[in-house]
Short mmCIF file of N, CA and C in Angstrom, two decimals:
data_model
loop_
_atom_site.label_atom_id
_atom_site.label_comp_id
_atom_site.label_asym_id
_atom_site.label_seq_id
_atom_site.Cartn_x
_atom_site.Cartn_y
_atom_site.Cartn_z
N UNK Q 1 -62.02 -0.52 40.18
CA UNK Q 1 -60.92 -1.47 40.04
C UNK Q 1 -59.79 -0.85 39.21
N UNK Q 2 -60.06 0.05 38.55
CA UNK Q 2 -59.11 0.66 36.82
C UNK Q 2 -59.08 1.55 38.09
N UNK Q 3 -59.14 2.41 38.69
CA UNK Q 3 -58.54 3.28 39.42
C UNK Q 3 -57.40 2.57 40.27
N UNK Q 4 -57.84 1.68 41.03
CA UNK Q 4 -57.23 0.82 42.17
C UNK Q 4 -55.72 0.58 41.31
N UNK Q 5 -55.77 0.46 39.83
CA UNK Q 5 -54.50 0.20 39.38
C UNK Q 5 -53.74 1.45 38.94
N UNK Q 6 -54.32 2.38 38.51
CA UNK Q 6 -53.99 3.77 38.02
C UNK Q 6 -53.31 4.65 38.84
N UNK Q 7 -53.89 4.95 39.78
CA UNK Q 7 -53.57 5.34 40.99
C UNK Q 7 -52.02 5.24 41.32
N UNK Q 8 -51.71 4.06 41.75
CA UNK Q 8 -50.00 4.06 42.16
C UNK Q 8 -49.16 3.49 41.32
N UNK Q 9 -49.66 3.53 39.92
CA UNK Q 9 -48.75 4.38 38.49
C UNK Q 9 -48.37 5.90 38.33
N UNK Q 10 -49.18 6.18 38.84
CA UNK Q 10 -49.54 8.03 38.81
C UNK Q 10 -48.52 8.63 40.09
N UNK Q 11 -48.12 7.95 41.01
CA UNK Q 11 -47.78 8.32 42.32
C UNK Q 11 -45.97 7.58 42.45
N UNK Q 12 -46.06 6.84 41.08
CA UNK Q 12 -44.51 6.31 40.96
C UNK Q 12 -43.91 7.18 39.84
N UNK Q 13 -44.61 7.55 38.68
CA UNK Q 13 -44.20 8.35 37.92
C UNK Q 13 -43.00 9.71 37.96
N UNK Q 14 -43.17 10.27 39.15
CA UNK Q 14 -42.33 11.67 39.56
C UNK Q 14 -40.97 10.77 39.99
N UNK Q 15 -41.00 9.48 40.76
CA UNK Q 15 -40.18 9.05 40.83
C UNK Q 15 -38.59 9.00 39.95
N UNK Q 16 -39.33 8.45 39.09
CA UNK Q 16 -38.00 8.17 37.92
C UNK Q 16 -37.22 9.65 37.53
N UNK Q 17 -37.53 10.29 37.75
CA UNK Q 17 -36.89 11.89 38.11
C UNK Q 17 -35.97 12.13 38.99
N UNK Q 18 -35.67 11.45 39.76
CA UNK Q 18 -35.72 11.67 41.09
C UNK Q 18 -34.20 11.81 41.64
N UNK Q 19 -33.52 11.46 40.53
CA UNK Q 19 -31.99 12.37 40.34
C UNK Q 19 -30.73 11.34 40.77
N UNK Q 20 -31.11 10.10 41.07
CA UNK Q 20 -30.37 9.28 42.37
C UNK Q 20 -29.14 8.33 40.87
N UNK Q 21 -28.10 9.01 41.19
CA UNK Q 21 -26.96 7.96 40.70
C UNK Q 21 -26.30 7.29 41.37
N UNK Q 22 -25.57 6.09 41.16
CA UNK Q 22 -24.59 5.06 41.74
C UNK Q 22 -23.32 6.37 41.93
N UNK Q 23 -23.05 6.23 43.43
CA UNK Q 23 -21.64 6.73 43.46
C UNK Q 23 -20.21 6.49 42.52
N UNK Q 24 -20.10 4.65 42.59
CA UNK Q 24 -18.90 4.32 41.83
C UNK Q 24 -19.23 4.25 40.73
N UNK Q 25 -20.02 4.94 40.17
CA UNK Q 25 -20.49 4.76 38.53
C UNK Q 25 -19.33 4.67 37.73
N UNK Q 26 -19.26 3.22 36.72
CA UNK Q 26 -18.00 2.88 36.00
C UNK Q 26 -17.12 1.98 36.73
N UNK Q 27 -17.65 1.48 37.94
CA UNK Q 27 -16.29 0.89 38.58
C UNK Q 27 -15.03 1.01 38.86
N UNK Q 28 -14.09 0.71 38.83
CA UNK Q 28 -12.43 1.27 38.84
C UNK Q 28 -11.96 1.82 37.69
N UNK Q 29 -12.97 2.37 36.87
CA UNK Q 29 -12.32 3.41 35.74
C UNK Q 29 -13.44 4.35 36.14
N UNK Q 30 -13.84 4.45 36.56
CA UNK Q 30 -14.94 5.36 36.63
C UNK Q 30 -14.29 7.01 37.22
N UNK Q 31 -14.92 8.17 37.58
CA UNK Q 31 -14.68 9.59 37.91
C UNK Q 31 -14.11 9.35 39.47
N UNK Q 32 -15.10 8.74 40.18
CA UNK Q 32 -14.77 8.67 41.60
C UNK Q 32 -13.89 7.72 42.03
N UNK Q 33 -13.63 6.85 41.41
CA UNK Q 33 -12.69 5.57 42.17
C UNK Q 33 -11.62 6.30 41.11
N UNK Q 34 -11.11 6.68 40.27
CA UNK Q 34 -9.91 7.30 39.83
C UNK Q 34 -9.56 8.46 40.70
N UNK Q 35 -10.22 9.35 41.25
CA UNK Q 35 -9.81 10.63 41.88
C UNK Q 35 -9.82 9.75 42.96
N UNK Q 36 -10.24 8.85 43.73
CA UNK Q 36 -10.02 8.26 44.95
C UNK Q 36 -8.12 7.67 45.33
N UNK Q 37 -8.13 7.56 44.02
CA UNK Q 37 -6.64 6.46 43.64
C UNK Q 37 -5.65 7.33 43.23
N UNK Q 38 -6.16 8.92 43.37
CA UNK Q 38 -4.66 10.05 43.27
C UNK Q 38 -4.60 10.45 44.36
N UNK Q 39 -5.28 9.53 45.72
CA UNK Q 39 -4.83 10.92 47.23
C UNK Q 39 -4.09 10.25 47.56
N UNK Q 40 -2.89 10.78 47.94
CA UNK Q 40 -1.98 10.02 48.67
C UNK Q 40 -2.14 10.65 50.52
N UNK Q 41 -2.05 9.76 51.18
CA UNK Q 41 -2.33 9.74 52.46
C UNK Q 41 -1.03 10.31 53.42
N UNK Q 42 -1.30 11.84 54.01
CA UNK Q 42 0.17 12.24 54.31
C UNK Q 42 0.16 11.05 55.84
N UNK Q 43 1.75 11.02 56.40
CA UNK Q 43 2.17 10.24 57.24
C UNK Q 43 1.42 11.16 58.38
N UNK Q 44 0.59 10.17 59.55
CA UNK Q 44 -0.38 11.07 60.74
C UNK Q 44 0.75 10.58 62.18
N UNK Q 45 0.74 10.84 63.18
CA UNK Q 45 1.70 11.08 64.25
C UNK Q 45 1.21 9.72 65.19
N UNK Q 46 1.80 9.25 65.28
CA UNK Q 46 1.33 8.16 66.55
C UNK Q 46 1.10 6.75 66.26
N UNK Q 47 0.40 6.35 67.30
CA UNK Q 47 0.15 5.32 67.10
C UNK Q 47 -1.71 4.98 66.45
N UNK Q 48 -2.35 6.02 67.07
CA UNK Q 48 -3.45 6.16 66.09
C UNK Q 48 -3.43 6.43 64.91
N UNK Q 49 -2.46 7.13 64.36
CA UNK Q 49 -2.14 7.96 63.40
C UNK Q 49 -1.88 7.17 62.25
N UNK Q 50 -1.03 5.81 62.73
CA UNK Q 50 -0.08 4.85 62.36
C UNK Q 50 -1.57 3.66 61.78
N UNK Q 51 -2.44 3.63 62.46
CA UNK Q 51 -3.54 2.77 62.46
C UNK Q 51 -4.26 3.46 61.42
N UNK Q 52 -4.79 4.72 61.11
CA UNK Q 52 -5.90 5.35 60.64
C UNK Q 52 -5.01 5.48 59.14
N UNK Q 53 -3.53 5.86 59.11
CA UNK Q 53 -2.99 6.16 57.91
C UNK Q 53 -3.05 4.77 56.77
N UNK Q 54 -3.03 3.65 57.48
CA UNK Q 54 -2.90 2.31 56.73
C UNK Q 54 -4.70 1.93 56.61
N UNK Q 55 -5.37 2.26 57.40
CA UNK Q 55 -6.96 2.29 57.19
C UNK Q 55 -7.33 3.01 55.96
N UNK Q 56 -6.39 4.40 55.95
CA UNK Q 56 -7.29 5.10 54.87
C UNK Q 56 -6.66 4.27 53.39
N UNK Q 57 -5.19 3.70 53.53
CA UNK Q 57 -4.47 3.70 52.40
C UNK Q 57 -5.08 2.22 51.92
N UNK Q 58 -5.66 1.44 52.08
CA UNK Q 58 -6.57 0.25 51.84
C UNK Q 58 -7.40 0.49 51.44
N UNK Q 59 -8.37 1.56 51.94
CA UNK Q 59 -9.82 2.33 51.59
C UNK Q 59 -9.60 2.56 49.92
N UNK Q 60 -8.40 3.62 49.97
CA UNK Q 60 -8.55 4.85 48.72
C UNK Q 60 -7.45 3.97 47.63
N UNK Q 61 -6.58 2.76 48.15
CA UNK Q 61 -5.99 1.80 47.02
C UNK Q 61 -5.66 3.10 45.64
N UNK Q 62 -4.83 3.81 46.30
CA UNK Q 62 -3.82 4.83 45.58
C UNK Q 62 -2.90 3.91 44.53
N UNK Q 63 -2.92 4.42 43.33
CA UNK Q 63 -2.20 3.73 42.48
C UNK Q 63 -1.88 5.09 41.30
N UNK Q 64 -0.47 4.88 40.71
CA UNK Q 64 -0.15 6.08 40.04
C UNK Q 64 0.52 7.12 40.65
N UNK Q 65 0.50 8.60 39.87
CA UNK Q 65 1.30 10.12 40.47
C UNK Q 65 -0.47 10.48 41.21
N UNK Q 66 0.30 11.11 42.85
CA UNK Q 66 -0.67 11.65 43.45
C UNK Q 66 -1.29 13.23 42.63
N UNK Q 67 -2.12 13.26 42.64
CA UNK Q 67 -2.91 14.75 42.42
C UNK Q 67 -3.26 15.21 43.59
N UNK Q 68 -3.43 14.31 44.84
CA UNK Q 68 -4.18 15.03 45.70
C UNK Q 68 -3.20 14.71 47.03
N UNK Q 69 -2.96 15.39 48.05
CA UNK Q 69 -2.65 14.44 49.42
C UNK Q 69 -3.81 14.89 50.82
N UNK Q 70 -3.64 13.68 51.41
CA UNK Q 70 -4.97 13.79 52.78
C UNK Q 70 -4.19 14.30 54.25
N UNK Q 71 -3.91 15.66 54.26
CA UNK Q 71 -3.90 15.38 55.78
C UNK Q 71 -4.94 15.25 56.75
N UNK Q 72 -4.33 14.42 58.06
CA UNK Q 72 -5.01 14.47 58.90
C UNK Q 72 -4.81 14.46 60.56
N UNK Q 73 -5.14 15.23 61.46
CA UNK Q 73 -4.76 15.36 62.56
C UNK Q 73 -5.74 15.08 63.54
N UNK Q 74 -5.35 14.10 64.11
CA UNK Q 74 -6.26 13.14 65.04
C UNK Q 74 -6.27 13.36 66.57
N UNK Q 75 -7.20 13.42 67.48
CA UNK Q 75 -7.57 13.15 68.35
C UNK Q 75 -8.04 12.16 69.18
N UNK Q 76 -7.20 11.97 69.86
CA UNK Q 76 -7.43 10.53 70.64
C UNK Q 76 -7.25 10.50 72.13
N UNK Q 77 -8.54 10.15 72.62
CA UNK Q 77 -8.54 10.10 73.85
C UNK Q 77 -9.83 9.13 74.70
N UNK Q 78 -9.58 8.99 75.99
CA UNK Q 78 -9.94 8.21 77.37
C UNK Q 78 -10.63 8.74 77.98
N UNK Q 79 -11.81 8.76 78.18
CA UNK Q 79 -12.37 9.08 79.64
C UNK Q 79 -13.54 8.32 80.47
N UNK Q 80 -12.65 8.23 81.61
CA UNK Q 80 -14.30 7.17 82.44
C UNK Q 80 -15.47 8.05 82.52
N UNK Q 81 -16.29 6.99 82.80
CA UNK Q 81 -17.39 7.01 82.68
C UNK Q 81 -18.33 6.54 84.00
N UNK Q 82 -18.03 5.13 84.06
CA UNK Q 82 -18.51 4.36 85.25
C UNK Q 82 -17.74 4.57 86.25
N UNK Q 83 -18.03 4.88 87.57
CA UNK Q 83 -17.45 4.76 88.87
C UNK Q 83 -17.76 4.68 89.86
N UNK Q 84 -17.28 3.28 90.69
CA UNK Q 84 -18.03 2.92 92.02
C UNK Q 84 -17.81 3.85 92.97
N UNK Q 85 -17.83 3.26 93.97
CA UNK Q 85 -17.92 3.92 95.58
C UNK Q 85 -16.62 4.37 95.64
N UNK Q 86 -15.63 3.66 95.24
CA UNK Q 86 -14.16 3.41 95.71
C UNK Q 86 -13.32 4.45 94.80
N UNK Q 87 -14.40 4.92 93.71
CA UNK Q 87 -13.62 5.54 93.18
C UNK Q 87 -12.68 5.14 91.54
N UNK Q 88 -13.43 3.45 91.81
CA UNK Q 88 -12.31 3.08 90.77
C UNK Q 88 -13.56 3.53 89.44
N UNK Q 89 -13.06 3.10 88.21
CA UNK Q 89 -13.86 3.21 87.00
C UNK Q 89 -14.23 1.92 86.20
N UNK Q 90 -15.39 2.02 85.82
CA UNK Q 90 -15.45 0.66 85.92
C UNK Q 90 -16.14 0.45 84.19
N UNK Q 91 -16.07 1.50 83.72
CA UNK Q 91 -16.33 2.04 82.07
C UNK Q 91 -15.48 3.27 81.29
N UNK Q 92 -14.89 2.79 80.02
CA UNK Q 92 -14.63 4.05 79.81
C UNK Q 92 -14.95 4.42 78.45
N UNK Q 93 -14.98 5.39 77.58
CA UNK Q 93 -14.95 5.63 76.21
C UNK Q 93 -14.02 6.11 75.48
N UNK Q 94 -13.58 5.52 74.60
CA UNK Q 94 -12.34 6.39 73.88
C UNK Q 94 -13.15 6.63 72.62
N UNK Q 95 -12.67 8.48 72.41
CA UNK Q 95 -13.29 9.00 71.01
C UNK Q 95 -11.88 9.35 70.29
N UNK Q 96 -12.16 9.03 68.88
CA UNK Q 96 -11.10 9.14 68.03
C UNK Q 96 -11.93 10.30 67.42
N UNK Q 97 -11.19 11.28 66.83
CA UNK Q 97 -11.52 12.40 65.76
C UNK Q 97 -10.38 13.03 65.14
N UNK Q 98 -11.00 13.29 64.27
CA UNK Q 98 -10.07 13.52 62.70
C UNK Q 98 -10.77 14.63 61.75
N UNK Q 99 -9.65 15.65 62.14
CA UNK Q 99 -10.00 16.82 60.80
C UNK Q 99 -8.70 16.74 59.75
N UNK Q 100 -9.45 16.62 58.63
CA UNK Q 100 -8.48 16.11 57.10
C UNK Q 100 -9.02 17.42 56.24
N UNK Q 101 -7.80 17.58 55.59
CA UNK Q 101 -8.13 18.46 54.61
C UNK Q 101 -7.76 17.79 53.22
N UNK Q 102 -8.35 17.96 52.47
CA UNK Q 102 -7.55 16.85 50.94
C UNK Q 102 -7.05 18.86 50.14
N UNK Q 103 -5.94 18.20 49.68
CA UNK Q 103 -5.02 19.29 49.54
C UNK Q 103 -4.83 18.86 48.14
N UNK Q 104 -4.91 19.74 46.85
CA UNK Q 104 -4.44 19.63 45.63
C UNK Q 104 -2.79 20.27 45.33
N UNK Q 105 -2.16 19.31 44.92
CA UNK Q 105 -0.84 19.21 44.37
C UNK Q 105 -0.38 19.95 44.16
N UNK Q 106 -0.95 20.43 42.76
CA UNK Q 106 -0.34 21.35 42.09
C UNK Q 106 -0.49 22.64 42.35
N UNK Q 107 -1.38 23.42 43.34
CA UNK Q 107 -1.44 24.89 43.57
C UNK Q 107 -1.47 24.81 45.31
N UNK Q 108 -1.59 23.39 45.78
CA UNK Q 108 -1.76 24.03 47.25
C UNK Q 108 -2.30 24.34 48.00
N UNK Q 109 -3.67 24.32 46.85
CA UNK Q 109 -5.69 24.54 47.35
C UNK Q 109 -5.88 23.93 48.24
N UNK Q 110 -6.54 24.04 49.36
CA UNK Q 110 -7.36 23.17 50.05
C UNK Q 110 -8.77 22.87 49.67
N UNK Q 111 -8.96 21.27 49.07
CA UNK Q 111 -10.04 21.51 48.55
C UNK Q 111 -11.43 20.58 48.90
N UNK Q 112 -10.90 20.17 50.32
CA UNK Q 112 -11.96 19.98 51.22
C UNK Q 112 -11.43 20.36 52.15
N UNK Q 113 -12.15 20.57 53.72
CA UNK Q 113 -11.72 20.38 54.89
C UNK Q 113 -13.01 19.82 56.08
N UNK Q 114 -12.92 19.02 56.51
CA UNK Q 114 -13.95 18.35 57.29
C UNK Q 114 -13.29 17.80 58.72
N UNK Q 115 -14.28 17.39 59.12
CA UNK Q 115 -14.22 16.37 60.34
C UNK Q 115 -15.13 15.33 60.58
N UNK Q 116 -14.37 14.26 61.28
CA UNK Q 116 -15.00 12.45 61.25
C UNK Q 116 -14.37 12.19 62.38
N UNK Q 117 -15.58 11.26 63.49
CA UNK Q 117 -15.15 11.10 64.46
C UNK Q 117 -16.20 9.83 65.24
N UNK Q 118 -15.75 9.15 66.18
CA UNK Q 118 -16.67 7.89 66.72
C UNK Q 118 -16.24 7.78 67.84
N UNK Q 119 -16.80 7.20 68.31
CA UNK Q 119 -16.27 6.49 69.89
C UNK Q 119 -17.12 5.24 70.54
N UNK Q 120 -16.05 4.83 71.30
CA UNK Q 120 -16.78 3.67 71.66
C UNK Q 120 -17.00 3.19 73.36
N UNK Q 121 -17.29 2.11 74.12
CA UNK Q 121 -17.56 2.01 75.28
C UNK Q 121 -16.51 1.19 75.39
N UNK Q 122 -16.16 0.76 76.67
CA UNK Q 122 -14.68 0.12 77.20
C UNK Q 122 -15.12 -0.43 78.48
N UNK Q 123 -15.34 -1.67 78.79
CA UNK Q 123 -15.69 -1.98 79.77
C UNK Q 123 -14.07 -2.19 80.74
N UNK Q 124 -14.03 -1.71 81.94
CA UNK Q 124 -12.76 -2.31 82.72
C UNK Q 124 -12.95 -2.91 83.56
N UNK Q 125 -11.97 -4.19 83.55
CA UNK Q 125 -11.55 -5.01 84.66
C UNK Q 125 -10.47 -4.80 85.25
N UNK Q 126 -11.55 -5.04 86.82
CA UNK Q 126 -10.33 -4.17 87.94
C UNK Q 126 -9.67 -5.50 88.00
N UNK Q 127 -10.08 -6.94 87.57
CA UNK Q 127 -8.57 -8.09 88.14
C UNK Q 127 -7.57 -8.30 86.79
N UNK Q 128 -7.88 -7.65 85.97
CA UNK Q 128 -6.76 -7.51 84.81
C UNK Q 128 -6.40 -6.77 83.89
N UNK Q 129 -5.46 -6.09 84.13
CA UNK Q 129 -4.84 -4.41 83.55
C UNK Q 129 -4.73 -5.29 82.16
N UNK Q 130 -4.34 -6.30 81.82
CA UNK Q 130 -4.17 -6.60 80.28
C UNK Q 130 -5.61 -6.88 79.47
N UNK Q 131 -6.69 -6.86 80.29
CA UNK Q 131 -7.87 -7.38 79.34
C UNK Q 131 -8.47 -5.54 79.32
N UNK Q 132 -8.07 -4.68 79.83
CA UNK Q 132 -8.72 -3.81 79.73
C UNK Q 132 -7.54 -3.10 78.70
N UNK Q 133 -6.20 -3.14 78.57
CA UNK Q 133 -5.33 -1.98 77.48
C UNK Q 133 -6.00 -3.31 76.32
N UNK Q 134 -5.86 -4.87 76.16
CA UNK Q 134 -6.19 -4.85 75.11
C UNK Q 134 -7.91 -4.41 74.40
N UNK Q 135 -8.31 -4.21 75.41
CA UNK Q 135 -9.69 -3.67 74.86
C UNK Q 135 -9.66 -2.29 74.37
N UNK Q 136 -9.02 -1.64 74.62
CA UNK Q 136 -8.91 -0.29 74.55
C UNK Q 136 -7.81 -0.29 73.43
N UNK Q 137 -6.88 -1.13 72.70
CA UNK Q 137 -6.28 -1.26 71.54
C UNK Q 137 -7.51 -1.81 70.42
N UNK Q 138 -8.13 -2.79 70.90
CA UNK Q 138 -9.11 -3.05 69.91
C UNK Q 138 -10.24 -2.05 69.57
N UNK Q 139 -10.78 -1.18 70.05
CA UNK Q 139 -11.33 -0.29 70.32
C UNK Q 139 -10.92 0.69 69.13
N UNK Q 140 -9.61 0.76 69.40
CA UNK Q 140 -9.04 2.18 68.56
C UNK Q 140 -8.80 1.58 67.27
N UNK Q 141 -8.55 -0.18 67.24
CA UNK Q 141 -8.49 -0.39 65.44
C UNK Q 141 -9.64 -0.54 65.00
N UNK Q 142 -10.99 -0.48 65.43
CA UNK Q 142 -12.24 -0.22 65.03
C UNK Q 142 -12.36 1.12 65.17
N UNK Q 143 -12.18 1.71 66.09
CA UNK Q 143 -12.38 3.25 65.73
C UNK Q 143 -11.77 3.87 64.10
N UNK Q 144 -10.73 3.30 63.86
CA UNK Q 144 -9.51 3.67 63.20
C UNK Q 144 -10.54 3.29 61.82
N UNK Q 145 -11.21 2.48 61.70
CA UNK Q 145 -11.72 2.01 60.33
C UNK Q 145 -12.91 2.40 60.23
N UNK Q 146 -13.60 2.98 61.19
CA UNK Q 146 -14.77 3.67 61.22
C UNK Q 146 -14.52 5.07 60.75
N UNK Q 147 -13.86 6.21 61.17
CA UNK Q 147 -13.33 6.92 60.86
C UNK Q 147 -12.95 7.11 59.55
N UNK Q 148 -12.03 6.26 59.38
CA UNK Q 148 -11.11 5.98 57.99
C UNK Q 148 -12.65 5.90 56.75
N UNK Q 149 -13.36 4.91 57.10
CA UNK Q 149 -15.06 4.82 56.16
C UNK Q 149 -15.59 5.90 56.28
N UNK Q 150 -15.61 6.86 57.18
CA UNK Q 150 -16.30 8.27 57.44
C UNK Q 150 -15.74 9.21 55.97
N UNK Q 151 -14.06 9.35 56.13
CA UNK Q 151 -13.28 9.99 55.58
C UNK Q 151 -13.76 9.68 54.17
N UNK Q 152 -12.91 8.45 53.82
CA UNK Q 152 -13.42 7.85 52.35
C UNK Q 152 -14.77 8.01 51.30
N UNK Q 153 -15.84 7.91 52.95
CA UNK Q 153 -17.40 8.22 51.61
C UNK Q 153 -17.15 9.40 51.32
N UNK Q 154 -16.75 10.69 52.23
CA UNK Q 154 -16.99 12.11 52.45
C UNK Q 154 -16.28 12.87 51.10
N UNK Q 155 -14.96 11.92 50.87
CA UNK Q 155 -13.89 12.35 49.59
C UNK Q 155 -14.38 11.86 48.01
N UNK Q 156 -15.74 10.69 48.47
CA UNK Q 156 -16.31 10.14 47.50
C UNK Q 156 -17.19 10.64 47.02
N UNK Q 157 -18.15 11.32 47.60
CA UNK Q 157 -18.88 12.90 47.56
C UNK Q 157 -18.83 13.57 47.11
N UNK Q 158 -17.88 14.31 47.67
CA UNK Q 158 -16.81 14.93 46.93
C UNK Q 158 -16.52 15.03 45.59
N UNK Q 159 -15.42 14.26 45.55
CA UNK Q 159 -15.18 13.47 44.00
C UNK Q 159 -16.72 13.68 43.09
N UNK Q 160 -17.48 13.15 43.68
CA UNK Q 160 -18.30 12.68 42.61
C UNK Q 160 -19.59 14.17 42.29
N UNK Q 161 -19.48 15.03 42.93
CA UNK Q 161 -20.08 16.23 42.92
C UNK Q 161 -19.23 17.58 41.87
N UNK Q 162 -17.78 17.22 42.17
CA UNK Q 162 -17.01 17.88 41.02
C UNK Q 162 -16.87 17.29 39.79
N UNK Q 163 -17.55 15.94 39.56
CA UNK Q 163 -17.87 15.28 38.26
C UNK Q 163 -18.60 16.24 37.08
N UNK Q 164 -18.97 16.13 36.10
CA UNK Q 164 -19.76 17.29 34.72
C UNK Q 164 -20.81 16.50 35.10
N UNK Q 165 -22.05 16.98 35.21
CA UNK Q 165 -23.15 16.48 35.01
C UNK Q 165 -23.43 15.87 33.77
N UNK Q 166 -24.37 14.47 33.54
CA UNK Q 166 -24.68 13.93 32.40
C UNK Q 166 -25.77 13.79 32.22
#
C-alpha cells in the first residue's frame, strides 16, 4: 500500500525541473509584451496586405518609439480543386503565406526571418458569383488572422528566448 503511494511521488519529482515558463511572464510590463509593443508593422501591398498589416497591428498593440519594424511579403492565391464533367470547379483553396523578417532599428540587423502560412477550402456556387467572391473574402480575413497569430507567437519566442535567464 506505502509503495502504491510512493511510487508516483518518485515519478513526479523530475518534473518540477522541467524548465516550463509562462511566455507573458509579468503581463504588459513584462520582457515579451514590451519588445512585442516596439515592432512597428511596415505598410504590406494589397489588399491582403492591407488585411494582415491591421491583423498584426492589434496582435502586437505597438505603443511608444519603434525598436523594431516587421516586414512582410505575402502570397496570395486561388486554386481549384473540385471539377465536374463540364469542367466547371466546384471547390477551391486559397493559401495565404508570409515571409517577415523583424528588422532592428538601429543597425539594420535582421533579426528574425521566417515564414507563416494557412489555407483554406472554398466551396463554389455555380448559381451565384457573389456567394462564392464573398466566401473567398471571408476566407482571406481568417486567413489574415491566422497568419497574423502564426507571426505574433513566433516574435513571442523570440522575444522571450533573447530574455537573461533567471
Amino acid at each position: 500500500m506505502m509503495t502504491r503511494l510512493i511510487l508516483p511521488l518518485l515519478l513526479l519529482a523530475p518534473l518540477t525541473a522541467c524548465g516550463l515558463h509562462p511566455l507573458y511572464a509579468g503581463g504588459a510590463g513584462g520582457g515579451v509584451a514590451q519588445t512585442l509593443a516596439a515592432v512597428d508593422v511596415a505598410p504590406i501591398q494589397g489588399k491582403s496586405g492591407w488585411l494582415m498589416a491591421n491583423a498584426l497591428r492589434d496582435r502586437l498593440a505597438a505603443s511608444g518609439t519603434p525598436r523594431y519594424r516587421l516586414d512582410v511579403k505575402l502570397d496570395d492565391s486561388i486554386a481549384g480543386l473540385g471539377v465536374r464533367r463540364d469542367d466547371s470547379v466546384t471547390r477551391e483553396r486559397r493559401t495565404l503565406r508570409a515571409r517577415y523578417q523583424l528588422v532592428d532599428l538601429s543597425d539594420g540587423a535582421v533579426m528574425l526571418d521566417a515564414t507563416a502560412g494557412s489555407d483554406a477550402g472554398i466551396d463554389v456556387i455555380a448559381s451565384s458569383e457573389y456567394a462564392t467572391i464573398a466566401a473567398e473574402n471571408t476566407a482571406l480575413e481568417r486567413l489574415s488572422g491566422i497568419v497574423a497569430d502564426q507571426i505574433v507567437a513566433k516574435l513571442a519566442l523570440y522575444a522571450r528566448r533573447r530574455q537573461p535567464a533567471r
